[in-house]
């Protein structure tokens, strides 16, 4: 076998032009496969780093009538569910928050954290790397103020202090004793820096108001031997029992379902990447078909050599083995280059996808990926080499040696196989191009869609006032009123404001409401709306337009008339054919009256592809709350990046202990919100472009080979009076049959494949006539050009030279 490999290497080096072109072609295909598998392995295939992740589940709330679907559970349901040991081994509750840290190295920093029940880490199957977990006493009313911090926070802010356990640290102005250090948490908790106990008594949701909201996330371990399907069936029974026992509870009408932690992290991404895997497999098949055609041509050119070897005693198996060895050497060389190409492309994928792609930081060329690249190269070697090797072994030794005519490469079977490969390449390439065209059009419409607010020159940051310093609603209102005034006065800013629930941040709350003067349903059956709290400068800062009425102003203060604004979507839903102004909305358990003073234009708050939600805006000055986004727009001539240091300066002037977290321009926020769509489109477009190029090369190579094989026939036709035009038509007819068949099959394939993309398309139908027709026409032109080049060469054949050679 080693001798075969050495001979194969020498054989390929004797034809450097063929070898370089063919190896680079296959390297691109193997590189694309390797790059995508690396993403697939990190994002979809590799289990999340939890013990037995298939038994770790999140409890989701769903209410189709109220348009609710979220990983959320009320405390009352938690207490009812936790007793069912036939379903759950254990359940934990958690609620997100942020904590301002003023100790350690660096400026005050706002840290992402979670309020958790004592069993949070044990349910996840995780522990501490230093110290211990919380005790039940610490998780009870009156328990000692304690915290656990992440490995990253311990290393960066406290220089891996070996005495960190037992150290008293100020979080939000509250001294907490560090009892443990936990390893950096996997998704969906990645980035968490602080854990504190007492999830039942939150700063923004005191224990007394706990049953008036659905704020917590619940994660559970399934009981031993209980499958997800069985657990969901039993959970449905528990939900019905809860509704019967507590019909008036805010969570009574919501259904619940269990999803594994993997399902929660991925959502529909696994379908997207499996679709891309199908696309890259098609690219590999196209490349293999292309190179197989070239290898068939090599077999035809080497038929004399094969005949001589077989006449000297070489067996058919040895001939097959020799040609397979050549394909193995060839694909291994292509695989090595392909791995380098994939390594170069992975960083680009991470950058383009952004934080929207789960576990993007884990994408790498690990041993599993390298093993996949090797297997791909070997599979490609088999696909490329088997048929040419079999054709070589069928060489008619006597005929070739006696008559010097075509043997191995000129048979009708080989010719039909080459034509089949061309049809297959054209069909798969057209299918990929049409699917890519649909995604490109969808992404263009998504990116150019009207957001309802302005992005240029705008930036935002996140604030969470320390609970110890801002313990009452009056104190937080005073801080944000001062900040609004400073935003108004800053010379670098055109406008600014604060908001709870800024568009595209994923932050917000929902609340039931009713309309005064109409039948008022029970609280559990009232419709839900997204709640926004905004200062009077917010709408100008975001460039949001008013449809009727007025914006908030400085007179909308605490103690005055309760007023609200609603968006167009809610106005049309509640008051079709009526004026929304001066209508009164009833909100909360106390049915607080709020007069509508304005209707604003719809804003894409939940995502560029998501429809605008029903929204109610409250004046910030009439509400409490420590957590806000601050938004500002730079004056003309200044960039959005100049806003960020201004925001930090203004906040520091009011209170140096308050940190501005996650500062970014709005352009960056918009771009990151569509990172997955961008990388999906870019990958499929790249694969489709590679496939189209390979198919065009395939059409050209087969047509060029056909012209070479028919040189004698063409010479005879021209000697008998055939014109260059008739020769051109003869060759083009042969190509048209193959390309036309491929185009027809490709359109049928695209019609089926495009349906798989339906969920990923925005304002584009899977069967878009414009995309189908334009892409098919484009590919027909490309294929025609590929046929024209060898056809034009055929018209320049010298009849005398052709006949003399024949």
mmCIF file of C-alpha atoms in Angstrom, residues 22-35 329-345 373-374 377:
data_model
loop_
_atom_site.group_PDB
_atom_site.id
_atom_site.type_symbol
_atom_site.label_atom_id
_atom_site.label_comp_id
_atom_site.label_asym_id
_atom_site.label_seq_id
_atom_site.Cartn_x
_atom_site.Cartn_y
_atom_site.Cartn_z
ATOM 1 C CA UNK A 22 -8.206 20.029 -8.287
ATOM 2 C CA UNK A 23 -6.703 20.145 -4.779
ATOM 3 C CA UNK A 24 -7.735 23.771 -4.243
ATOM 4 C CA UNK A 25 -11.249 22.991 -5.483
ATOM 5 C CA UNK A 26 -11.620 20.117 -3.047
ATOM 6 C CA UNK A 27 -9.895 22.092 -0.268
ATOM 7 C CA UNK A 28 -12.567 24.784 -0.473
ATOM 8 C CA UNK A 29 -15.310 22.163 -0.151
ATOM 9 C CA UNK A 30 -13.625 20.316 2.736
ATOM 10 C CA UNK A 31 -12.861 23.640 4.431
ATOM 11 C CA UNK A 32 -16.518 24.663 4.211
ATOM 12 C CA UNK A 33 -17.592 21.306 5.660
ATOM 13 C CA UNK A 34 -15.060 21.530 8.466
ATOM 14 C CA UNK A 35 -15.956 25.121 9.367
ATOM 15 C CA UNK A 329 -3.369 11.320 -1.556
ATOM 16 C CA UNK A 330 -5.248 14.006 -3.424
ATOM 17 C CA UNK A 331 -8.040 14.420 -0.842
ATOM 18 C CA UNK A 332 -5.659 14.274 2.138
ATOM 19 C CA UNK A 333 -3.683 17.156 0.643
ATOM 20 C CA UNK A 334 -6.947 19.001 0.010
ATOM 21 C CA UNK A 335 -8.092 18.211 3.550
ATOM 22 C CA UNK A 336 -4.949 19.720 5.095
ATOM 23 C CA UNK A 337 -5.457 22.942 3.148
ATOM 24 C CA UNK A 338 -9.179 22.849 3.896
ATOM 25 C CA UNK A 339 -8.498 22.732 7.643
ATOM 26 C CA UNK A 340 -6.361 25.869 7.319
ATOM 27 C CA UNK A 341 -9.137 27.607 5.384
ATOM 28 C CA UNK A 342 -11.706 26.628 8.014
ATOM 29 C CA UNK A 343 -9.474 27.864 10.846
ATOM 30 C CA UNK A 344 -9.185 31.205 9.051
ATOM 31 C CA UNK A 345 -12.968 31.449 8.590
ATOM 32 C CA UNK A 373 -12.093 16.675 8.476
ATOM 33 C CA UNK A 374 -10.081 13.465 8.056
ATOM 34 C CA UNK A 377 -11.392 13.687 3.114
#
